[in-house]
CSV table of C-alpha atoms and ligand atoms in Angstrom, one decimal:
chain,number,residue,atom,x,y,z
A,1,MET,CA,-17.9,28.8,-15.1
A,2,ALA,CA,-17.5,25.7,-13.0
A,3,GLN,CA,-18.6,22.2,-14.3
A,4,GLU,CA,-21.0,20.8,-11.7
A,5,PHE,CA,-20.7,17.4,-10.1
A,6,GLY,CA,-22.4,15.5,-7.3
A,7,THR,CA,-19.1,13.9,-6.3
A,8,VAL,CA,-15.6,14.9,-7.3
A,9,VAL,CA,-12.8,12.4,-6.5
A,10,ILE,CA,-9.2,13.6,-6.5
A,11,GLY,CA,-6.7,10.8,-7.0
A,12,ALA,CA,-7.3,8.1,-9.6
A,13,GLY,CA,-5.5,5.3,-7.8
A,14,ILE,CA,-6.7,2.3,-5.9
A,15,GLY,CA,-9.0,4.3,-3.6
A,16,GLY,CA,-10.3,6.8,-6.2
A,17,GLY,CA,-10.8,4.0,-8.8
A,18,HIS,CA,-12.8,1.9,-6.4
A,19,VAL,CA,-14.9,4.8,-4.9
A,20,VAL,CA,-16.3,5.8,-8.3
A,21,LYS,CA,-17.1,2.1,-9.0
A,22,GLU,CA,-18.7,1.6,-5.6
A,23,LEU,CA,-20.8,4.8,-6.0
A,24,ARG,CA,-22.3,3.5,-9.3
A,25,GLU,CA,-22.7,-0.1,-8.0
A,26,GLN,CA,-24.4,1.2,-4.9
A,27,GLY,CA,-26.9,3.1,-7.1
A,28,TYR,CA,-25.6,6.7,-6.8
A,29,ASP,CA,-26.9,8.6,-9.8
A,30,ARG,CA,-25.4,12.1,-9.6
A,31,PRO,CA,-22.6,13.2,-11.9
A,32,ILE,CA,-19.1,12.1,-10.9
A,33,ALA,CA,-15.7,13.4,-11.8
A,34,LEU,CA,-12.5,11.5,-11.3
A,35,ILE,CA,-9.2,13.5,-11.4
A,36,GLY,CA,-5.8,11.8,-11.6
A,37,SER,CA,-2.2,13.1,-12.1
A,38,GLU,CA,-1.2,9.9,-13.8
A,39,SER,CA,-2.1,9.4,-17.5
A,40,LEU,CA,-3.4,5.9,-16.9
A,41,PRO,CA,-6.8,5.1,-15.6
A,42,PRO,CA,-6.8,3.5,-12.1
A,43,TYR,CA,-4.7,0.4,-12.1
A,44,HIS,CA,-3.7,-2.3,-9.6
A,45,ARG,CA,-0.7,-0.5,-8.1
A,46,PRO,CA,0.7,-3.5,-6.0
A,47,ASP,CA,1.4,-5.3,-9.3
A,48,LEU,CA,4.0,-2.7,-10.2
A,49,SER,CA,6.6,-4.4,-8.0
A,50,LYS,CA,5.3,-7.9,-8.9
A,51,LYS,CA,4.0,-8.4,-12.4
A,52,VAL,CA,5.7,-5.3,-14.0
A,53,LEU,CA,9.1,-5.6,-12.2
A,54,VAL,CA,9.3,-9.4,-12.1
A,55,GLU,CA,7.6,-10.4,-15.4
A,56,GLY,CA,7.7,-7.2,-17.5
A,57,ALA,CA,4.0,-6.9,-17.6
A,58,ASP,CA,2.6,-3.8,-19.4
A,59,PRO,CA,1.1,-1.4,-16.8
A,60,THR,CA,-1.7,-0.6,-19.2
A,61,ALA,CA,-2.9,-4.2,-18.7
A,62,LEU,CA,-3.4,-3.7,-15.0
A,63,GLY,CA,-6.4,-1.4,-15.1
A,64,LEU,CA,-9.1,-1.8,-12.5
A,65,GLU,CA,-11.7,-1.3,-15.4
A,66,ASP,CA,-11.5,-1.0,-19.2
A,67,GLU,CA,-10.9,2.5,-20.3
A,68,GLY,CA,-14.4,2.6,-21.8
A,69,TRP,CA,-16.1,1.8,-18.4
A,70,TYR,CA,-15.8,5.3,-17.1
A,71,ALA,CA,-17.7,6.9,-20.0
A,72,GLU,CA,-20.2,4.0,-20.0
A,73,ASN,CA,-20.9,4.7,-16.3
A,74,ASP,CA,-21.2,8.5,-16.7
A,75,ILE,CA,-18.0,9.3,-14.9
A,76,THR,CA,-16.1,12.3,-16.3
A,77,THR,CA,-12.4,11.7,-16.1
A,78,PHE,CA,-9.5,14.1,-16.0
A,79,PHE,CA,-6.5,11.7,-16.3
A,80,GLY,CA,-3.0,13.2,-16.6
A,81,THR,CA,-4.3,16.3,-14.8
A,82,ASP,CA,-3.4,17.6,-11.4
A,83,ALA,CA,-6.0,19.1,-9.0
A,84,THR,CA,-4.2,22.2,-7.9
A,85,ASP,CA,-6.5,23.7,-5.3
A,86,VAL,CA,-9.6,23.1,-3.2
A,87,ASP,CA,-11.8,26.0,-2.1
A,88,ALA,CA,-13.9,24.3,0.6
A,89,ALA,CA,-16.1,27.3,1.2
A,90,ALA,CA,-17.0,27.6,-2.5
A,91,HIS,CA,-17.1,23.8,-2.9
A,92,THR,CA,-14.8,24.0,-5.9
A,93,VAL,CA,-11.6,22.2,-7.2
A,94,GLU,CA,-9.1,23.9,-9.5
A,95,LEU,CA,-7.4,21.8,-12.1
A,96,GLY,CA,-3.9,22.3,-13.7
A,97,SER,CA,-5.7,22.6,-17.0
A,98,GLY,CA,-7.4,25.8,-15.7
A,99,GLU,CA,-10.8,24.2,-15.4
A,100,THR,CA,-12.9,24.5,-12.2
A,101,LEU,CA,-15.2,21.8,-11.0
A,102,SER,CA,-17.9,22.3,-8.3
A,103,TYR,CA,-18.9,19.5,-5.9
A,104,GLU,CA,-21.5,18.6,-3.4
A,105,LYS,CA,-19.2,15.9,-1.9
A,106,LEU,CA,-15.4,15.7,-2.4
A,107,VAL,CA,-13.3,12.6,-1.9
A,108,LEU,CA,-9.6,13.0,-1.4
A,109,ALA,CA,-7.7,9.8,-2.4
A,110,THR,CA,-4.3,11.3,-3.1
A,111,GLY,CA,-2.2,8.4,-1.7
A,112,SER,CA,1.4,8.6,-0.6
A,113,ILE,CA,4.6,10.3,-1.8
A,114,PRO,CA,7.8,8.2,-1.4
A,115,ASN,CA,10.3,9.6,1.0
A,116,THR,CA,13.6,10.6,-0.6
A,117,LEU,CA,17.1,11.2,0.7
A,118,ASP,CA,18.6,14.7,0.4
A,119,LEU,CA,22.2,13.8,0.1
A,120,PRO,CA,25.1,14.7,-2.3
A,121,GLY,CA,24.3,13.1,-5.6
A,122,SER,CA,20.6,12.4,-4.9
A,123,ALA,CA,19.7,14.1,-8.2
A,124,LEU,CA,21.9,11.7,-10.3
A,125,ASP,CA,20.0,9.6,-12.9
A,126,ASN,CA,19.0,6.1,-11.7
A,127,VAL,CA,18.6,7.2,-8.1
A,128,VAL,CA,14.9,6.6,-7.9
A,129,THR,CA,11.8,5.7,-5.9
A,130,LEU,CA,8.9,3.5,-6.8
A,131,ARG,CA,5.3,4.7,-6.7
A,132,ASP,CA,3.8,4.7,-10.2
A,133,ALA,CA,3.9,2.9,-13.6
A,134,ASP,CA,6.5,5.2,-15.0
A,135,ASP,CA,8.8,4.5,-12.0
A,136,ALA,CA,8.3,0.8,-12.4
A,137,GLU,CA,9.1,0.8,-16.1
A,138,ALA,CA,12.2,2.9,-15.5
A,139,ILE,CA,13.4,0.6,-12.8
A,140,ARG,CA,12.9,-2.6,-14.8
A,141,ALA,CA,14.8,-1.1,-17.7
A,142,GLN,CA,17.9,-1.0,-15.4
A,143,PHE,CA,17.7,-4.7,-14.5
A,144,GLY,CA,19.8,-7.3,-16.2
A,145,ASP,CA,22.6,-9.8,-15.7
A,146,GLY,CA,25.4,-8.4,-13.7
A,147,ARG,CA,23.8,-5.0,-13.1
A,148,ASN,CA,24.4,-3.7,-9.6
A,149,VAL,CA,21.2,-2.7,-7.9
A,150,VAL,CA,21.4,-1.1,-4.5
A,151,ILE,CA,18.3,-0.7,-2.4
A,152,ILE,CA,18.2,1.6,0.5
A,153,GLY,CA,15.6,0.3,3.1
A,154,GLY,CA,14.3,-3.1,3.9
A,155,GLY,CA,10.6,-2.6,4.0
A,156,TRP,CA,8.0,-4.1,1.7
A,157,ILE,CA,8.9,-2.0,-1.4
A,158,GLY,CA,12.6,-2.6,-0.9
A,159,LEU,CA,12.3,-6.3,-0.5
A,160,GLU,CA,9.9,-6.7,-3.4
A,161,VAL,CA,12.2,-4.7,-5.7
A,162,ALA,CA,15.1,-6.8,-4.4
A,163,ALA,CA,13.3,-10.0,-5.4
A,164,ALA,CA,12.3,-8.6,-8.8
A,165,ALA,CA,15.9,-7.5,-9.5
A,166,ARG,CA,17.3,-10.9,-8.6
A,167,ALA,CA,14.7,-12.6,-10.7
A,168,ASN,CA,16.1,-10.5,-13.6
A,169,GLY,CA,19.8,-11.3,-13.1
A,170,ALA,CA,20.9,-8.3,-11.1
A,171,GLU,CA,23.4,-8.3,-8.2
A,172,VAL,CA,21.4,-6.9,-5.3
A,173,THR,CA,22.6,-5.2,-2.1
A,174,VAL,CA,20.0,-4.0,0.5
A,175,LEU,CA,21.3,-1.4,3.0
A,176,LEU,CA,19.5,-1.5,6.3
A,177,ARG,CA,19.8,0.6,9.5
A,178,SER,CA,19.4,-2.6,11.5
A,179,ALA,CA,18.6,-6.3,10.9
A,180,PRO,CA,16.4,-8.1,10.2
A,181,PRO,CA,14.3,-6.4,7.5
A,182,LEU,CA,10.6,-6.0,8.2
A,183,LYS,CA,11.2,-6.2,11.9
A,184,ALA,CA,8.9,-3.3,12.6
A,185,ALA,CA,6.1,-4.9,10.7
A,186,LEU,CA,6.5,-8.6,11.6
A,187,GLY,CA,8.9,-8.8,14.6
A,188,GLU,CA,12.3,-10.4,14.9
A,189,GLU,CA,11.5,-14.0,14.1
A,190,MET,CA,9.5,-13.4,10.9
A,191,GLY,CA,11.9,-10.6,9.8
A,192,ARG,CA,14.6,-13.3,10.0
A,193,HIS,CA,12.5,-15.6,7.8
A,194,PHE,CA,12.4,-13.0,5.1
A,195,GLU,CA,16.1,-12.2,5.5
A,196,GLU,CA,16.9,-15.9,5.1
A,197,LEU,CA,14.6,-16.2,2.0
A,198,HIS,CA,16.4,-13.3,0.3
A,199,ALA,CA,19.9,-14.4,1.3
A,200,ALA,CA,19.2,-17.9,-0.1
A,201,ASN,CA,18.3,-16.1,-3.3
A,202,GLY,CA,21.5,-14.1,-3.4
A,203,VAL,CA,20.5,-10.8,-1.9
A,204,VAL,CA,23.2,-9.2,0.2
A,205,PHE,CA,22.0,-7.3,3.3
A,206,ARG,CA,24.3,-4.8,4.9
A,207,THR,CA,23.8,-3.0,8.2
A,208,ASP,CA,27.4,-1.8,8.4
A,209,ALA,CA,27.2,0.9,5.7
A,210,GLN,CA,25.0,4.0,6.2
A,211,THR,CA,24.5,6.0,3.0
A,212,THR,CA,26.3,9.4,2.9
A,213,GLY,CA,25.7,10.2,-0.8
A,214,PHE,CA,25.8,9.0,-4.4
A,215,SER,CA,28.7,9.3,-6.9
A,216,GLY,CA,28.7,9.3,-10.7
A,217,ALA,CA,28.9,11.5,-13.7
A,218,GLY,CA,25.3,12.3,-14.7
A,219,THR,CA,24.2,8.7,-13.9
A,220,VAL,CA,24.8,7.0,-10.6
A,221,SER,CA,27.8,4.6,-10.4
A,222,GLY,CA,28.2,4.2,-6.7
A,223,VAL,CA,26.6,4.6,-3.3
A,224,GLU,CA,28.9,6.3,-0.9
A,225,THR,CA,28.7,5.1,2.7
A,226,ASP,CA,30.5,5.6,6.0
A,227,ASN,CA,32.1,2.2,5.3
A,228,GLY,CA,33.3,2.7,1.7
A,229,SER,CA,31.7,2.9,-1.8
A,230,ILE,CA,29.3,0.3,-3.2
A,231,PRO,CA,29.0,0.0,-7.1
A,232,ALA,CA,25.6,0.8,-8.3
A,233,ASP,CA,23.9,1.1,-11.7
A,234,LEU,CA,20.5,1.7,-10.1
A,235,VAL,CA,19.7,2.9,-6.6
A,236,VAL,CA,16.1,2.4,-5.3
A,237,ILE,CA,15.2,4.4,-2.2
A,238,GLY,CA,12.6,2.5,-0.2
A,239,ILE,CA,12.5,4.3,3.1
A,240,GLY,CA,8.7,4.7,3.4
A,241,ALA,CA,6.3,7.2,2.2
A,242,SER,CA,4.3,10.2,3.5
A,243,PRO,CA,0.7,10.9,3.0
A,244,ALA,CA,0.0,13.4,0.1
A,245,THR,CA,-1.9,16.0,2.1
A,246,ALA,CA,-1.2,19.2,0.2
A,247,LEU,CA,-4.7,19.6,-1.1
A,248,ALA,CA,-6.2,18.7,2.3
A,249,GLU,CA,-4.1,21.4,3.8
A,250,ALA,CA,-5.2,23.9,1.1
A,251,ALA,CA,-8.8,22.9,2.0
A,252,GLY,CA,-8.1,23.8,5.6
A,253,LEU,CA,-8.8,20.2,6.9
A,254,ASP,CA,-7.6,19.0,10.2
A,255,LEU,CA,-4.3,17.1,9.7
A,256,ASP,CA,-2.4,14.8,12.1
A,257,ASN,CA,-0.5,11.9,10.5
A,258,GLY,CA,-2.7,12.3,7.4
A,259,VAL,CA,-6.2,13.7,7.1
A,260,VAL,CA,-8.1,13.3,10.3
A,261,VAL,CA,-11.5,11.6,9.5
A,262,ASP,CA,-14.2,10.0,11.6
A,263,ASP,CA,-15.3,6.4,11.4
A,264,ARG,CA,-17.4,7.2,8.3
A,265,LEU,CA,-14.3,8.8,6.7
A,266,VAL,CA,-15.7,12.3,6.9
A,267,SER,CA,-13.0,15.0,7.5
A,268,SER,CA,-13.3,18.1,9.6
A,269,ASP,CA,-15.3,19.5,6.6
A,270,PRO,CA,-18.6,17.6,6.5
A,271,ASP,CA,-18.6,17.6,2.7
A,272,ILE,CA,-15.0,16.3,2.2
A,273,LEU,CA,-14.0,12.7,2.8
A,274,ALA,CA,-10.6,11.1,2.7
A,275,ILE,CA,-9.7,7.5,2.0
A,276,GLY,CA,-6.8,5.2,1.5
A,277,ASP,CA,-3.2,6.0,2.4
A,278,ILE,CA,-4.0,9.6,3.5
A,279,ALA,CA,-6.8,8.8,5.9
A,280,ASN,CA,-6.2,8.7,9.6
A,281,ALA,CA,-9.4,7.0,10.8
A,282,PRO,CA,-10.7,5.5,14.0
A,283,ASN,CA,-11.1,1.8,13.6
A,284,THR,CA,-14.2,0.9,15.7
A,285,LEU,CA,-13.3,-2.8,15.9
A,286,LEU,CA,-9.8,-2.2,17.3
A,287,GLY,CA,-10.6,1.0,19.2
A,288,GLU,CA,-7.7,3.0,17.9
A,289,ARG,CA,-6.9,5.4,15.1
A,290,LEU,CA,-5.1,3.9,12.1
A,291,ARG,CA,-3.5,5.2,8.9
A,292,VAL,CA,-2.9,2.2,6.7
A,293,GLU,CA,-0.8,2.1,3.6
A,294,HIS,CA,-2.2,-1.1,2.0
A,295,TRP,CA,-4.3,-2.0,-1.0
A,296,ASP,CA,-7.2,-3.7,0.9
A,297,ASN,CA,-7.6,-0.6,3.1
A,298,ALA,CA,-8.0,1.7,0.1
A,299,VAL,CA,-10.5,-0.8,-1.5
A,300,ARG,CA,-12.7,-1.2,1.6
A,301,GLN,CA,-12.6,2.5,2.5
A,302,ALA,CA,-13.7,3.3,-1.0
A,303,GLY,CA,-16.8,1.2,-0.3
A,304,LEU,CA,-17.4,2.8,3.0
A,305,ALA,CA,-16.9,6.3,1.5
A,306,ALA,CA,-19.5,5.6,-1.2
A,307,ALA,CA,-21.9,4.4,1.5
A,308,THR,CA,-21.3,7.5,3.6
A,309,ILE,CA,-22.0,9.8,0.5
A,310,ARG,CA,-25.2,7.9,0.0
A,311,GLY,CA,-26.2,8.6,3.6
A,312,GLU,CA,-25.8,5.0,4.8
A,313,GLU,CA,-24.7,4.5,8.4
A,314,ARG,CA,-21.6,2.3,8.3
A,315,SER,CA,-18.3,2.5,10.0
A,316,TYR,CA,-14.6,1.6,9.6
A,317,ASP,CA,-14.9,-1.7,11.4
A,318,TRP,CA,-12.6,-4.3,9.8
A,319,GLN,CA,-9.3,-5.9,10.6
A,320,PRO,CA,-6.3,-4.5,8.6
A,321,TYR,CA,-5.0,-6.9,5.9
A,322,PHE,CA,-2.1,-6.9,3.5
A,323,TYR,CA,-0.2,-9.3,1.3
A,324,THR,CA,3.2,-9.6,-0.5
A,325,ASP,CA,4.8,-11.9,-3.0
A,326,GLN,CA,8.6,-12.3,-2.9
A,327,PHE,CA,10.5,-15.1,-4.8
A,328,ASP,CA,8.4,-18.2,-4.1
A,329,LEU,CA,6.9,-16.8,-1.0
A,330,GLY,CA,3.3,-15.5,-1.1
A,331,MET,CA,1.7,-14.4,2.1
A,332,GLU,CA,-1.4,-12.7,3.6
A,333,TYR,CA,-1.5,-11.0,7.0
A,334,VAL,CA,-4.6,-10.0,8.8
A,335,GLY,CA,-4.9,-8.1,12.1
A,336,ARG,CA,-2.5,-6.0,14.0
A,337,SER,CA,0.3,-7.4,16.2
A,338,ALA,CA,2.5,-5.6,18.7
A,339,PRO,CA,6.3,-6.2,18.9
A,340,ASP,CA,6.0,-8.0,22.2
A,341,ASP,CA,3.2,-10.3,21.2
A,342,GLU,CA,3.7,-14.1,21.5
A,343,VAL,CA,4.5,-15.8,18.2
A,344,VAL,CA,2.9,-19.3,17.6
A,345,ILE,CA,3.9,-21.1,14.4
A,346,ARG,CA,1.7,-23.8,12.8
A,347,GLY,CA,3.5,-25.9,10.3
A,348,ASP,CA,7.1,-26.3,9.1
A,349,ARG,CA,8.7,-22.9,8.7
A,350,SER,CA,11.7,-24.5,7.0
A,351,GLY,CA,9.4,-26.1,4.4
A,352,GLY,CA,8.1,-22.7,3.5
A,353,GLU,CA,4.4,-23.4,4.2
A,354,PHE,CA,3.1,-22.3,7.5
A,355,ILE,CA,0.8,-20.1,9.5
A,356,VAL,CA,1.9,-17.6,12.1
A,357,PHE,CA,-0.3,-16.4,14.9
A,358,TRP,CA,0.5,-13.5,17.1
A,359,THR,CA,-1.2,-13.5,20.5
A,360,ARG,CA,-1.6,-11.1,23.4
A,361,HIS,CA,-2.9,-12.3,26.7
A,362,GLY,CA,-4.1,-15.4,24.9
A,363,ARG,CA,-6.1,-13.5,22.3
A,364,VAL,CA,-5.1,-13.7,18.6
A,365,SER,CA,-3.9,-10.2,17.5
A,366,ALA,CA,-2.9,-11.2,14.0
A,367,ALA,CA,-2.4,-14.1,11.7
A,368,MET,CA,-0.2,-14.6,8.6
A,369,ASN,CA,-0.5,-17.5,6.1
A,370,VAL,CA,2.6,-18.2,4.2
A,371,ASN,CA,2.1,-20.3,1.0
A,372,VAL,CA,-1.0,-21.8,2.6
A,373,TRP,CA,-4.1,-20.7,0.8
A,374,ASP,CA,-7.9,-20.7,1.1
A,375,CYS,CA,-7.9,-20.0,4.8
A,376,GLY,CA,-8.1,-16.2,4.7
A,377,ASP,CA,-11.6,-15.9,5.9
A,378,GLU,CA,-11.1,-18.4,8.7
A,379,LEU,CA,-8.0,-16.5,9.9
A,380,ARG,CA,-9.8,-13.2,9.7
A,381,ALA,CA,-12.5,-14.7,11.9
A,382,LEU,CA,-10.0,-15.9,14.5
A,383,VAL,CA,-8.4,-12.5,15.1
A,384,GLY,CA,-9.7,-11.1,18.4
A,385,LYS,CA,-10.6,-14.6,19.7
A,386,THR,CA,-8.9,-16.3,22.7
A,387,VAL,CA,-7.5,-19.7,21.5
A,388,ASP,CA,-5.3,-22.2,23.4
A,389,PRO,CA,-1.8,-21.8,21.8
A,390,ALA,CA,-1.4,-25.6,21.7
A,391,ARG,CA,-4.4,-25.8,19.5
A,392,LEU,CA,-3.2,-22.9,17.3
A,393,GLN,CA,0.0,-24.9,16.7
A,394,ASP,CA,-1.7,-28.3,16.3
A,395,GLU,CA,-2.1,-29.0,12.6
A,396,SER,CA,-4.4,-31.9,13.2
A,397,VAL,CA,-7.0,-29.3,14.3
A,398,PRO,CA,-8.5,-27.7,11.1
A,399,VAL,CA,-8.1,-23.9,11.0
A,400,GLY,CA,-11.8,-23.6,10.6
A,401,GLU,CA,-12.3,-25.5,14.0
A,402,LEU,CA,-9.9,-23.4,16.1
B,1,LIG,C1,5.1,-0.6,-5.8
B,1,LIG,C2,4.0,-0.8,-4.8
B,1,LIG,C3,3.6,-2.1,-4.4
B,1,LIG,C4,2.7,-2.3,-3.4
B,1,LIG,N1,2.3,-3.5,-3.1
B,1,LIG,C5,1.4,-3.7,-2.1
B,1,LIG,C6,1.0,-5.1,-1.7
B,1,LIG,O1,1.6,-6.0,-2.2
B,1,LIG,N2,0.1,-5.2,-0.8
B,1,LIG,C7,-0.6,-4.2,-0.3
B,1,LIG,O2,-1.5,-4.4,0.5
B,1,LIG,N3,-0.3,-2.9,-0.7
B,1,LIG,C8,0.7,-2.6,-1.6
B,1,LIG,N4,1.0,-1.4,-1.9
B,1,LIG,C9,0.3,-0.2,-1.3
B,1,LIG,C10,-1.0,0.1,-2.1
B,1,LIG,O3,-0.8,0.2,-3.4
B,1,LIG,C11,-1.5,1.5,-1.6
B,1,LIG,O4,-1.8,1.3,-0.2
B,1,LIG,C12,-2.7,1.9,-2.3
B,1,LIG,O5,-2.4,2.1,-3.7
B,1,LIG,C13,-3.3,3.2,-1.7
B,1,LIG,O6,-4.4,3.6,-2.4
B,1,LIG,P1,-4.7,5.2,-2.5
B,1,LIG,O7,-5.9,5.4,-3.4
B,1,LIG,O8,-4.7,5.8,-1.1
B,1,LIG,O9,-3.4,5.8,-3.2
B,1,LIG,P2,-2.8,5.5,-4.7
B,1,LIG,O10,-3.2,4.2,-5.2
B,1,LIG,O11,-1.4,5.8,-4.6
B,1,LIG,O12,-3.5,6.6,-5.6
B,1,LIG,C14,-3.3,8.0,-5.4
B,1,LIG,C15,-3.4,8.7,-6.7
B,1,LIG,O13,-3.6,10.1,-6.5
B,1,LIG,C16,-2.9,10.8,-7.5
B,1,LIG,N5,-2.8,12.2,-7.0
B,1,LIG,C17,-2.1,12.6,-5.9
B,1,LIG,N6,-2.2,13.9,-5.8
B,1,LIG,C18,-3.0,14.3,-6.8
B,1,LIG,C19,-3.5,15.6,-7.3
B,1,LIG,N7,-3.2,16.7,-6.6
B,1,LIG,N8,-4.3,15.7,-8.4
B,1,LIG,C20,-4.6,14.5,-9.1
B,1,LIG,N9,-4.2,13.3,-8.7
B,1,LIG,C21,-3.4,13.2,-7.6
B,1,LIG,C22,-1.6,10.0,-7.6
B,1,LIG,O14,-0.9,10.3,-8.8
B,1,LIG,C23,-2.1,8.6,-7.5
B,1,LIG,O15,-2.4,8.1,-8.8
B,1,LIG,C24,2.0,-1.2,-2.9
B,1,LIG,C25,2.4,0.2,-3.3
B,1,LIG,C26,3.3,0.3,-4.2
B,1,LIG,C27,3.7,1.7,-4.6
């Protein structure tokens, strides 16, 4: 006999945690179920590579809400439990525990699965990826003075782990296919800025060594490359992630680079929504489909999904946003730039406090504030506007008056 719910949410991460909160805050009064593979209630995942890896924070302290909040808000939780199947015709979800839940509306918020390397030695201990609290604690346990940490990939996760490992005394090598790191996200010039920041803090970047395998007896001791062996006590593979769409596939939903949803986050099944890292949604402001793997996107889409479930007419109409913290650099980025956009820098890049604007045909396509704070709303408002580059650069013109 199925337990009956108004809304069932699969995935108790950033998106899933926020959608149940939004539903209650927006006045939804039907029974809600929240199912999550991880044993922890939803927590602030970006802090895994920051507070947990850098400072040793306890992941149980990162919860979006106190554990009691879910019962107090009449949300039935199934933590430490996999959803194993979705029967869209019957409106039911099967759990690994053998229970069956029925839903009127289903929200899929299953996030991403880190990509791995299938090479000789990949299964050795301490060849890992970073996605959840257990991964973060296992990685931090391997840090320490003189430990050799090799990171494969120079994206956000790779660089944040590199900074955390250096902060904890490890020797860090980052293997890249090409320099600079983050070039795909930020372009050549800003990629170089991050490269210089890491190099100044002792991180070694190598583009001359492509990984061919891992060596060691039980536990990794080296990364084998086409240019020799690199000693390693820990290897973190940071080569991107893929949307976790197995259940969406089981439900028969349209898939194309994630779950295809409309601008209200409804999938090809009118009673199933998808949010966060798995959602490929048309952004009505930008006029293009996006699948965004960032915290802010999951939070905002949770609010939109709750509104859609309540029958409100809203759409996916905001600029993408993300942030990172690495060494003494904290930054926020809003908008969406293209590799050939013009770059305008406001402030002294060498001093570490500056704002970058990307422009296309005179219009601001994205802005990034680096160690300059309290201007996020003003920068968000500027994206999409046409502004004279000389004014963008001129620090005597307040950002709010651009
Ligand atoms: C280490 C790290 C650092 C990050 N730092 C930043 C940052 O600085 N800035 C930023 O903007 N973004 C950052 N991100 C990205 C951000 O955390 C994600 O974009 C966000 O968590 C996506 O939310 P989500 O709800 O889609 O997925 P998730 O938060 O990943 O949640 C998905 C949940 O679904 C669960 N799940 C999957 N399948 C099932 C199933 N079948 N049954 C039950 N549960 C299931 C998973 O276990 C997981 O708990 C970071 C990510 C990581 C891993």
